[in-house]
PDB file of C-alpha atoms in Angstrom:
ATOM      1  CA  UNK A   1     -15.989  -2.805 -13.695  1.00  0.00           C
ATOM      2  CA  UNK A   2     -12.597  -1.630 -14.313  1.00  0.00           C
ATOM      3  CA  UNK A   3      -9.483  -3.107 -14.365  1.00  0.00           C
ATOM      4  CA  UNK A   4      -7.538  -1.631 -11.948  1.00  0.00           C
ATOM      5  CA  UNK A   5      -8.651  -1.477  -8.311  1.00  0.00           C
ATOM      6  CA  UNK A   6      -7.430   1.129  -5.830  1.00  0.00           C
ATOM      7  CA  UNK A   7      -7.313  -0.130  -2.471  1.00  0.00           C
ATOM      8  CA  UNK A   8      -7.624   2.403   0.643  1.00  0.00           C
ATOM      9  CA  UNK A   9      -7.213   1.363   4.321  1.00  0.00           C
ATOM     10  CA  UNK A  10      -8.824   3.593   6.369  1.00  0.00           C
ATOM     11  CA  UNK A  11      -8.722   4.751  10.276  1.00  0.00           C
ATOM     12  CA  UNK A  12      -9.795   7.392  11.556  1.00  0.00           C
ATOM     13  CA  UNK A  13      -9.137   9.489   7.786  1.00  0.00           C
ATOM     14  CA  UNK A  14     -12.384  11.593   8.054  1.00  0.00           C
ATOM     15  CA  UNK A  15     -10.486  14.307   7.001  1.00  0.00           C
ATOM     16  CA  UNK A  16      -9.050  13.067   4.153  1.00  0.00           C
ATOM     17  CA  UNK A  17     -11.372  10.913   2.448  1.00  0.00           C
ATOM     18  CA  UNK A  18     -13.657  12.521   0.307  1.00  0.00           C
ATOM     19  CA  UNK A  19     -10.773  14.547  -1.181  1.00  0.00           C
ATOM     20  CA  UNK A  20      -8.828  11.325  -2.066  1.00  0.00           C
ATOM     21  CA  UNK A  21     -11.386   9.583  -3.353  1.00  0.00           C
ATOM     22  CA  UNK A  22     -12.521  12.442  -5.327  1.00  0.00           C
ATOM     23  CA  UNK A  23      -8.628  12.622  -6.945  1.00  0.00           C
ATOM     24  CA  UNK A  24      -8.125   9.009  -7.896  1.00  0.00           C
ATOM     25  CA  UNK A  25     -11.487   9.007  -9.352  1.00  0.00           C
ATOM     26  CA  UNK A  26     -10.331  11.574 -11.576  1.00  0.00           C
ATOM     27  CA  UNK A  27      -6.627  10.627 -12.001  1.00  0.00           C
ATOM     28  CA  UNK A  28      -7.617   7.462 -13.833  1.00  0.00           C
ATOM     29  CA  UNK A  29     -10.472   6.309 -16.066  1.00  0.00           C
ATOM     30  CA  UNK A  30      -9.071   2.634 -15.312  1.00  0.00           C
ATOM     31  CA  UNK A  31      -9.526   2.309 -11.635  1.00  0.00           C
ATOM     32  CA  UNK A  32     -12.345   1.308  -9.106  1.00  0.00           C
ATOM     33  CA  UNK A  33     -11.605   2.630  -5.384  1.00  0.00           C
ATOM     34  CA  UNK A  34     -11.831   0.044  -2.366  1.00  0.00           C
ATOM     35  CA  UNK A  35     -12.239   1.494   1.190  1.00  0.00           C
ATOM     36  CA  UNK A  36     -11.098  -0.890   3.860  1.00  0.00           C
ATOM     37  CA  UNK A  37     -12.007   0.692   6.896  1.00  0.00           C
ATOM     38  CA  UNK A  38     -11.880  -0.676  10.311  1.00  0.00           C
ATOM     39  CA  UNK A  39     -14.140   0.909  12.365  1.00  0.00           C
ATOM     40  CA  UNK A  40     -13.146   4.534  12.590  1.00  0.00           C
ATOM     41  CA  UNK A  41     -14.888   6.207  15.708  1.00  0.00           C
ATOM     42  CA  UNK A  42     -14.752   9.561  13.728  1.00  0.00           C
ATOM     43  CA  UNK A  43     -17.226   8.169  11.300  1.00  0.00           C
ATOM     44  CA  UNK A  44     -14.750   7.176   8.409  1.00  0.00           C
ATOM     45  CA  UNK A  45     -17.057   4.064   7.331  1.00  0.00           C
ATOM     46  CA  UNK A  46     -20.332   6.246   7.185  1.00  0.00           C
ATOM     47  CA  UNK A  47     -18.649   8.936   4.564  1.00  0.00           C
ATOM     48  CA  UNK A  48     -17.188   5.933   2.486  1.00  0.00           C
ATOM     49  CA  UNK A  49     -20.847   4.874   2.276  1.00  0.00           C
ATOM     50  CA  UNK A  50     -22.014   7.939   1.098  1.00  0.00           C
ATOM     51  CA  UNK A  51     -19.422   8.201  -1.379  1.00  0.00           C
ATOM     52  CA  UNK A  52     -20.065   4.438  -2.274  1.00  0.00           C
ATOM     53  CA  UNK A  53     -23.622   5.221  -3.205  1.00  0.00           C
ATOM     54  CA  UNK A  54     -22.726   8.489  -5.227  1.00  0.00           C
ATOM     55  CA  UNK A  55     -20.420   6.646  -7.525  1.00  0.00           C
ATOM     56  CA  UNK A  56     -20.499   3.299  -8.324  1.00  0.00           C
ATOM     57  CA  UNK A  57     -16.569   3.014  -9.237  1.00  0.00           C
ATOM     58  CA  UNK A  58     -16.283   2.964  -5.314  1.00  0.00           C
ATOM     59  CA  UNK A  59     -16.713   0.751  -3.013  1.00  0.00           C
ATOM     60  CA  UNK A  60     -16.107  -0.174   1.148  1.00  0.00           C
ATOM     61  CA  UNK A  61     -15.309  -3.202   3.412  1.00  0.00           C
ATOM     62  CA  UNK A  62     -16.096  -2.790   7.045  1.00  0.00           C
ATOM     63  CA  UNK A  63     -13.715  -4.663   9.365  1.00  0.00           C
ATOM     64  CA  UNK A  64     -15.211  -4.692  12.721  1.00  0.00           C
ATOM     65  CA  UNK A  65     -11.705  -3.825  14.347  1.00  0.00           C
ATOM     66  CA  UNK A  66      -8.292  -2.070  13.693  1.00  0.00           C
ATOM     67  CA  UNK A  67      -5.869  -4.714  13.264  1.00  0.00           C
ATOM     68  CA  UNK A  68      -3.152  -3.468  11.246  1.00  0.00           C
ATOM     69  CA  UNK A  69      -2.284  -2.023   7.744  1.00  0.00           C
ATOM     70  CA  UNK A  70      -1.021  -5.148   7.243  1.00  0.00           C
ATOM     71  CA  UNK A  71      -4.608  -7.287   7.594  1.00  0.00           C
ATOM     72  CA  UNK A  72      -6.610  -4.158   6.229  1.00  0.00           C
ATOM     73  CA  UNK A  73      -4.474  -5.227   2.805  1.00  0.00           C
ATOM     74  CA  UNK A  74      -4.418  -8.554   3.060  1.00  0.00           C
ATOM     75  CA  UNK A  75      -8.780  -8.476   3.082  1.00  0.00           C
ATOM     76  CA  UNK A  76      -8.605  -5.942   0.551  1.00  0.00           C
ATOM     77  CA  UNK A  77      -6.350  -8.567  -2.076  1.00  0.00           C
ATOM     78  CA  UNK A  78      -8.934 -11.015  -1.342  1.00  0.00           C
ATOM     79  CA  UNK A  79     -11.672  -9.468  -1.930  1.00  0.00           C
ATOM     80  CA  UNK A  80     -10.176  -7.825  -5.333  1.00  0.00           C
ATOM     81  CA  UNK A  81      -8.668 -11.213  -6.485  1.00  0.00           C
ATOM     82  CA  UNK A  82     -12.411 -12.860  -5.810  1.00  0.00           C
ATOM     83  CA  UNK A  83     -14.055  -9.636  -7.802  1.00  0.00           C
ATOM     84  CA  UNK A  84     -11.783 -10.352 -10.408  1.00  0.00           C
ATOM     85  CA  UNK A  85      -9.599  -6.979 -10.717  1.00  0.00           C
ATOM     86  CA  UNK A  86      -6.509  -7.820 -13.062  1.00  0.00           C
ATOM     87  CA  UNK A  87      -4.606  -4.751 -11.160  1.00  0.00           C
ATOM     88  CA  UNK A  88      -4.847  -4.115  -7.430  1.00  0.00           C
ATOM     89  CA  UNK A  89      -3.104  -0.952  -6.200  1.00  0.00           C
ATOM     90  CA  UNK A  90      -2.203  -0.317  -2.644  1.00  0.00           C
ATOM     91  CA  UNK A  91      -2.237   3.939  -1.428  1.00  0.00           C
ATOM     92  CA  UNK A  92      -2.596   5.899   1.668  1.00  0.00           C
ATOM     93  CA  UNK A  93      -5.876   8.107   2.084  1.00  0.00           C
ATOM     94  CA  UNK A  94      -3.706  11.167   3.609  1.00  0.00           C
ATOM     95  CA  UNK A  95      -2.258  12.612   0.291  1.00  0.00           C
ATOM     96  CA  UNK A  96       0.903  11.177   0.937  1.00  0.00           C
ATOM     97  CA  UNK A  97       0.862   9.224  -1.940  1.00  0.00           C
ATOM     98  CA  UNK A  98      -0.142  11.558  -4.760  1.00  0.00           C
ATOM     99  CA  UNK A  99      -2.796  10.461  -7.322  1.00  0.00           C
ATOM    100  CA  UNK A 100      -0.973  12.307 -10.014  1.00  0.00           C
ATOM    101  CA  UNK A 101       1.025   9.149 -10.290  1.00  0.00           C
ATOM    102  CA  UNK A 102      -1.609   6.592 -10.494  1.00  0.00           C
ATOM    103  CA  UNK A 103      -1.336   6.317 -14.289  1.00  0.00           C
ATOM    104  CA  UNK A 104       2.112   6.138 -14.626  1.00  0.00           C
ATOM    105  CA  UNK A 105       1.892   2.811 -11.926  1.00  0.00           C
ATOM    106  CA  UNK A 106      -0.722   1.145 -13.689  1.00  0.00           C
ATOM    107  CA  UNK A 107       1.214   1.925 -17.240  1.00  0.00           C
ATOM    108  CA  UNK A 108       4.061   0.097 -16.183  1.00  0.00           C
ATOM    109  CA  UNK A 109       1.979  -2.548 -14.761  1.00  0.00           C
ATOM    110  CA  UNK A 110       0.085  -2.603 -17.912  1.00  0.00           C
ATOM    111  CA  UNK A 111       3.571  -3.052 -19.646  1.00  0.00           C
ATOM    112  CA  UNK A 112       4.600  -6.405 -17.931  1.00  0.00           C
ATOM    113  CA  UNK A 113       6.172  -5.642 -14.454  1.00  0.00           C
ATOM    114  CA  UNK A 114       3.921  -8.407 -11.853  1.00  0.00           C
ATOM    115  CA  UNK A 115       4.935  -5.548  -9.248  1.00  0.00           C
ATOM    116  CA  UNK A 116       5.361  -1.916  -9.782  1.00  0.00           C
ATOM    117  CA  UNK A 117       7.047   0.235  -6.803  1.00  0.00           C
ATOM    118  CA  UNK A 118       5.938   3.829  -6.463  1.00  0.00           C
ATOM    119  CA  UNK A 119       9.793   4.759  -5.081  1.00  0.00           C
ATOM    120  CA  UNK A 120      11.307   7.620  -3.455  1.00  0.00           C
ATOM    121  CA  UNK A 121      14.556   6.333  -3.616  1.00  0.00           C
ATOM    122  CA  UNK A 122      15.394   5.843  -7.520  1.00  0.00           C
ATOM    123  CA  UNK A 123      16.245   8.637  -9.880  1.00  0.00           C
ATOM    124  CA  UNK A 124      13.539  11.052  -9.838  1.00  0.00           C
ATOM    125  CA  UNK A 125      12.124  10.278  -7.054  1.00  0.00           C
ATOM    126  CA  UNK A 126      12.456  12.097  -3.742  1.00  0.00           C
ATOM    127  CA  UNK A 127      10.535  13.428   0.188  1.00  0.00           C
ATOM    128  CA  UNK A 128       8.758  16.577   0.775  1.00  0.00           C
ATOM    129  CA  UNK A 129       8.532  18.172   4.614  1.00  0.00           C
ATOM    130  CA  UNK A 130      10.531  15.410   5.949  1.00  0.00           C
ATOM    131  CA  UNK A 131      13.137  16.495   8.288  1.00  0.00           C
ATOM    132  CA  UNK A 132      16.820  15.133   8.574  1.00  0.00           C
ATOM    133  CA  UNK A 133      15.851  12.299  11.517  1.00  0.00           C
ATOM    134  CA  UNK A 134      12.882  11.032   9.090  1.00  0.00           C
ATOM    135  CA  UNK A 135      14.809  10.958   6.319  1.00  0.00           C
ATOM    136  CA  UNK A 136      17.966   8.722   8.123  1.00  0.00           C
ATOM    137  CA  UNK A 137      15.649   6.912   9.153  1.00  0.00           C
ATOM    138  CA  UNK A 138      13.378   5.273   6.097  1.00  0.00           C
ATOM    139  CA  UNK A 139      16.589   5.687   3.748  1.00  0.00           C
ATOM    140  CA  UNK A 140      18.486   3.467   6.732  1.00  0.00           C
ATOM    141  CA  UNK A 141      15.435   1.108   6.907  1.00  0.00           C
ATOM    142  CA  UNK A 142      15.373   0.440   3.445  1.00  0.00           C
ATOM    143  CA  UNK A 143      19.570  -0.279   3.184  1.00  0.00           C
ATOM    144  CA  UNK A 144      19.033  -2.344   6.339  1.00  0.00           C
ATOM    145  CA  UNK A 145      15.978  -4.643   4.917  1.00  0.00           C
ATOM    146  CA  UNK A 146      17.953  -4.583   1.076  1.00  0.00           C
ATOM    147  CA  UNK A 147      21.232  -5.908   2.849  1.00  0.00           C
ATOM    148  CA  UNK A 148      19.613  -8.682   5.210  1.00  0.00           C
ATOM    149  CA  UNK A 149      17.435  -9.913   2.159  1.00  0.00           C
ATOM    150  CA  UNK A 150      20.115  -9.727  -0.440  1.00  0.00           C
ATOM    151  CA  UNK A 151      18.147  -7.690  -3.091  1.00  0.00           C
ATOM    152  CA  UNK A 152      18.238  -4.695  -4.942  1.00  0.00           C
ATOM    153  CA  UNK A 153      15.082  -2.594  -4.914  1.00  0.00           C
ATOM    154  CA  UNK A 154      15.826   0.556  -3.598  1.00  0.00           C
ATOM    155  CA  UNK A 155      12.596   1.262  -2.030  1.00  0.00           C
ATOM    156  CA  UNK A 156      11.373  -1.914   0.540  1.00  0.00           C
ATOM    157  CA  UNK A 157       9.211   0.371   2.374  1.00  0.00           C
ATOM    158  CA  UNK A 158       7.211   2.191   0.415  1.00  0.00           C
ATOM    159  CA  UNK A 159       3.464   1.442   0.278  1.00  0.00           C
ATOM    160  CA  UNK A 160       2.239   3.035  -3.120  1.00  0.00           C
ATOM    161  CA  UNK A 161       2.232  -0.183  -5.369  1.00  0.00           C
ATOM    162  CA  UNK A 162       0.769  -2.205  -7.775  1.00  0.00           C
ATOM    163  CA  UNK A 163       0.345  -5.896  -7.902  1.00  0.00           C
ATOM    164  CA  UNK A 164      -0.719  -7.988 -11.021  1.00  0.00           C
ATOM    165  CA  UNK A 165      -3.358 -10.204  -9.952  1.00  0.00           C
ATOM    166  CA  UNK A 166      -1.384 -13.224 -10.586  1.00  0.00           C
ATOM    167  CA  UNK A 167       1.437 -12.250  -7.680  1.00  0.00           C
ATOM    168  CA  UNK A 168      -1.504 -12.552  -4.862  1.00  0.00           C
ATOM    169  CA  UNK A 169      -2.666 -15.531  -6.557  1.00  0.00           C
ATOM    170  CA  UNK A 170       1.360 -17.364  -5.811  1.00  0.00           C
ATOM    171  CA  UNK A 171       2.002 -15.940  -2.138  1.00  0.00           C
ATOM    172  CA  UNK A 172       0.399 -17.595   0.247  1.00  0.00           C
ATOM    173  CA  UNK A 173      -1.390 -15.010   2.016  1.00  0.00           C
ATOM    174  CA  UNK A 174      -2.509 -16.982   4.910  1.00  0.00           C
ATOM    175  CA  UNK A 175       1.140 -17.069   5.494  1.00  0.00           C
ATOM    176  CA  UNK A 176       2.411 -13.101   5.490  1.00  0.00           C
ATOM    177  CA  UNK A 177       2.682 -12.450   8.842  1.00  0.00           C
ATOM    178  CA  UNK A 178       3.053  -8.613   9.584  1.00  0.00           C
ATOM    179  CA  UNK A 179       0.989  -6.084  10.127  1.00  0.00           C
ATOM    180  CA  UNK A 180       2.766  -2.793  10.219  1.00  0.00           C
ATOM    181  CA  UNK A 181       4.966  -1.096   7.643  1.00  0.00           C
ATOM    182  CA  UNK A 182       6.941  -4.672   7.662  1.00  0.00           C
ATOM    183  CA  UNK A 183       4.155  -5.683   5.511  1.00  0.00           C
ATOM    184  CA  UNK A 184       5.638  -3.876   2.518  1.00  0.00           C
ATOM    185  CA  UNK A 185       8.771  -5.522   3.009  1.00  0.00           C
ATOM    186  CA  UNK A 186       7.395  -8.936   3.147  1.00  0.00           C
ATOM    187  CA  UNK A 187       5.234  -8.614   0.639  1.00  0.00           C
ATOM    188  CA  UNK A 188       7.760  -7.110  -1.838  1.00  0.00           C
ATOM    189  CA  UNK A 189      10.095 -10.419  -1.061  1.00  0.00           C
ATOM    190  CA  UNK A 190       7.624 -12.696  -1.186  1.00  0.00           C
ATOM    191  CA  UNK A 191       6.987 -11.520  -4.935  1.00  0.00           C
ATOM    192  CA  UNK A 192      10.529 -11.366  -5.772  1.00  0.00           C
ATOM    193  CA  UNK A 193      11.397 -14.914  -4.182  1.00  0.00           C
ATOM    194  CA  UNK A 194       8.146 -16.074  -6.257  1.00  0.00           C
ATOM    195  CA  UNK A 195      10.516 -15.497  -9.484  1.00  0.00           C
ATOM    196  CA  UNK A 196       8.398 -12.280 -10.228  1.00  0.00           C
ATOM    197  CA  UNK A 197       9.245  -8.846 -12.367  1.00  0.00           C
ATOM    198  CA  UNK A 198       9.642  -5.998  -9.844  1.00  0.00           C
ATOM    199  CA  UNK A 199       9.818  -2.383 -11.297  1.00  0.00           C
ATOM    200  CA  UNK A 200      10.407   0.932  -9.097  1.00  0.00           C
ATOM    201  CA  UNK A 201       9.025   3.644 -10.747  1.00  0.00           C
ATOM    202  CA  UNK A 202       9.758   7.295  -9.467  1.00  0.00           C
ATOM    203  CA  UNK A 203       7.591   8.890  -6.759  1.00  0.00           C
ATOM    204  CA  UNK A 204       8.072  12.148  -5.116  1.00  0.00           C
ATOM    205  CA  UNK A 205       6.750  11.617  -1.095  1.00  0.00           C
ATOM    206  CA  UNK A 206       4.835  14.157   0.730  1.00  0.00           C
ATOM    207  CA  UNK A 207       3.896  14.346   4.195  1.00  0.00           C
ATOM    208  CA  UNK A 208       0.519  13.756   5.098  1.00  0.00           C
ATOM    209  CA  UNK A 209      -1.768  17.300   4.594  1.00  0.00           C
ATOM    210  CA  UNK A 210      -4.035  16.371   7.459  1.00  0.00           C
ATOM    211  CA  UNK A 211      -4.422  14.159  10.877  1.00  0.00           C
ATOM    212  CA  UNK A 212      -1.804  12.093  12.029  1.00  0.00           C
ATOM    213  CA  UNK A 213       0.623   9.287  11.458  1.00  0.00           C
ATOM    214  CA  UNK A 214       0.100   5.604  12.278  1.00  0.00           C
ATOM    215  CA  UNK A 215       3.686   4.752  12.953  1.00  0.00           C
ATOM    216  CA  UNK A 216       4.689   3.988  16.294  1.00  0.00           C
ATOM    217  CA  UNK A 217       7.820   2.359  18.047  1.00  0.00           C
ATOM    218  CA  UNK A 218       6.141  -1.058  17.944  1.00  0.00           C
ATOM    219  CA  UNK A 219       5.215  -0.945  14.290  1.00  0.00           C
ATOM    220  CA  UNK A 220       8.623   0.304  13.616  1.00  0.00           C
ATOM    221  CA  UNK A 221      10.591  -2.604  16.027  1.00  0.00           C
ATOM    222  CA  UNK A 222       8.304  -5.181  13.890  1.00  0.00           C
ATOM    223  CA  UNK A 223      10.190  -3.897  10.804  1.00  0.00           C
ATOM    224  CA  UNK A 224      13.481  -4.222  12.466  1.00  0.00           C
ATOM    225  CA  UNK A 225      12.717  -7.911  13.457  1.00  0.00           C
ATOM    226  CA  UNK A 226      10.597  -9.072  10.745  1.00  0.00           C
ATOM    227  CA  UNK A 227      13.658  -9.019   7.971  1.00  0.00           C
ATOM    228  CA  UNK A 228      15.386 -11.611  10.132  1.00  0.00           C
ATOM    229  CA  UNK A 229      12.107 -14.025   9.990  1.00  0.00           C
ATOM    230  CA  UNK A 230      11.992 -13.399   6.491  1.00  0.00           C
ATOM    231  CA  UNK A 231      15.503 -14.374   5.545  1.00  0.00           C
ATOM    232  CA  UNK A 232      15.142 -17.565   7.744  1.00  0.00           C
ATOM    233  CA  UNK A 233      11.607 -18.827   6.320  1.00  0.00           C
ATOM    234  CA  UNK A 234      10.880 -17.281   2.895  1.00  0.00           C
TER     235      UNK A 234
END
């Protein structure tokens, strides 16, 4: 077993998932791959199988439902924290979030941060194929979440991050309540109100290669309300 553990919601990613698995594999020698899918009807689940028995750095949860990125994570830190992975990693199976920076998370990790931030929004890092309206958009989510929560990582939303076993071990997961992209921002300020080390390390973003996004106006109006909850009861 390895260290680090990669975890990799999954729905509907048929497309994608060999080919991501195949890159992390080979981005870093120090991380196992978890597939968390929830019952793709495209047959996600029975590829991750495949790949499962081909290598055994990788390995899937079935959920029986789609309930959220949010509760696909939250299964996947429990089950990493009770297999006893030091480093669990959160990424996106559509290429989005580009392997090639896998090592450079985990080093900083490795260094001392209790939360590493893959982040398009410090020096160095930066969006690819996103138009103007996208861009207003996650750069005005982020300023609206950093202003209502009074702190100063530049990058609430992103979900390309690494969590030192001990965070997970001080939230209370039971308690995190979103499911959508909110989930990043709660889980980022439950670490940081925890008293924990939170580094943002430079990420360039691409648009996903393949299929189609998961956002939607409900996830996103979960994000705009969450912050408020948050602020109140954190």
């Amino acid at each position: 077993m390895n260290p680090a553990l990669v975890c990799i919601p999954t729905y509907n990613e048929r497309e994608n998932i060999e080919a991501i698995v195949q890159a992390v594999l080979a981005a870093d020698p120090r991380v196992d791959i978890l597939i968390v899918d929830d019952n793709s009807p495209d047959g996600t689940g029975q590829l991750a199988d495949g790949l499962a028995q081909a290598d055994s750095r990788v390995r899937v949860l079935h959920r029986e439902k789609k309930e959220g990125l949010g509760r696909a994570y939250l299964a996947a830190f429990r089950w990493a924290l009770a297999e006893q992975y030091t480093y669990i990693l959160e990424m996106d199976a559509d290429f989005s979030h580009d392997p090639r920076y896998l090592s450079g998370i985990l080093d900083a990790a490795e260094a001392g941060a209790d939360l590493v931030l893959g982040s398009r929004y410090v020096t160095g890092g930066g969006t690819v194929n996103w138009g103007v309206g996208r861009q207003i958009i996650s750069r005005g989510g982020s300023l609206y979440a950093r202003s209502i929560l009074g702190v100063g990582i530049q990058d609430l939303t992103g979900g390309f991050k690494c969590f030192h076993r001990r965070v997970l071990e001080a939230i209370d997961l039971d308690a995190v309540k979103s499911t959508g992209y909110a989930f990043q921002i709660e889980l980022t300020y439950r670490t940081l109100r925890k008293g924990f080390t939170v580094r943002e390390v430079p990420i360039v973003f691409e648009d996903r290669r393949v299929g189609h996004s998961k956002m939607s106006k409900k996830i996103f109006a979960e994000a705009l309300t969450m912050v408020w909850k948050l602020r109140m009861t954190v």
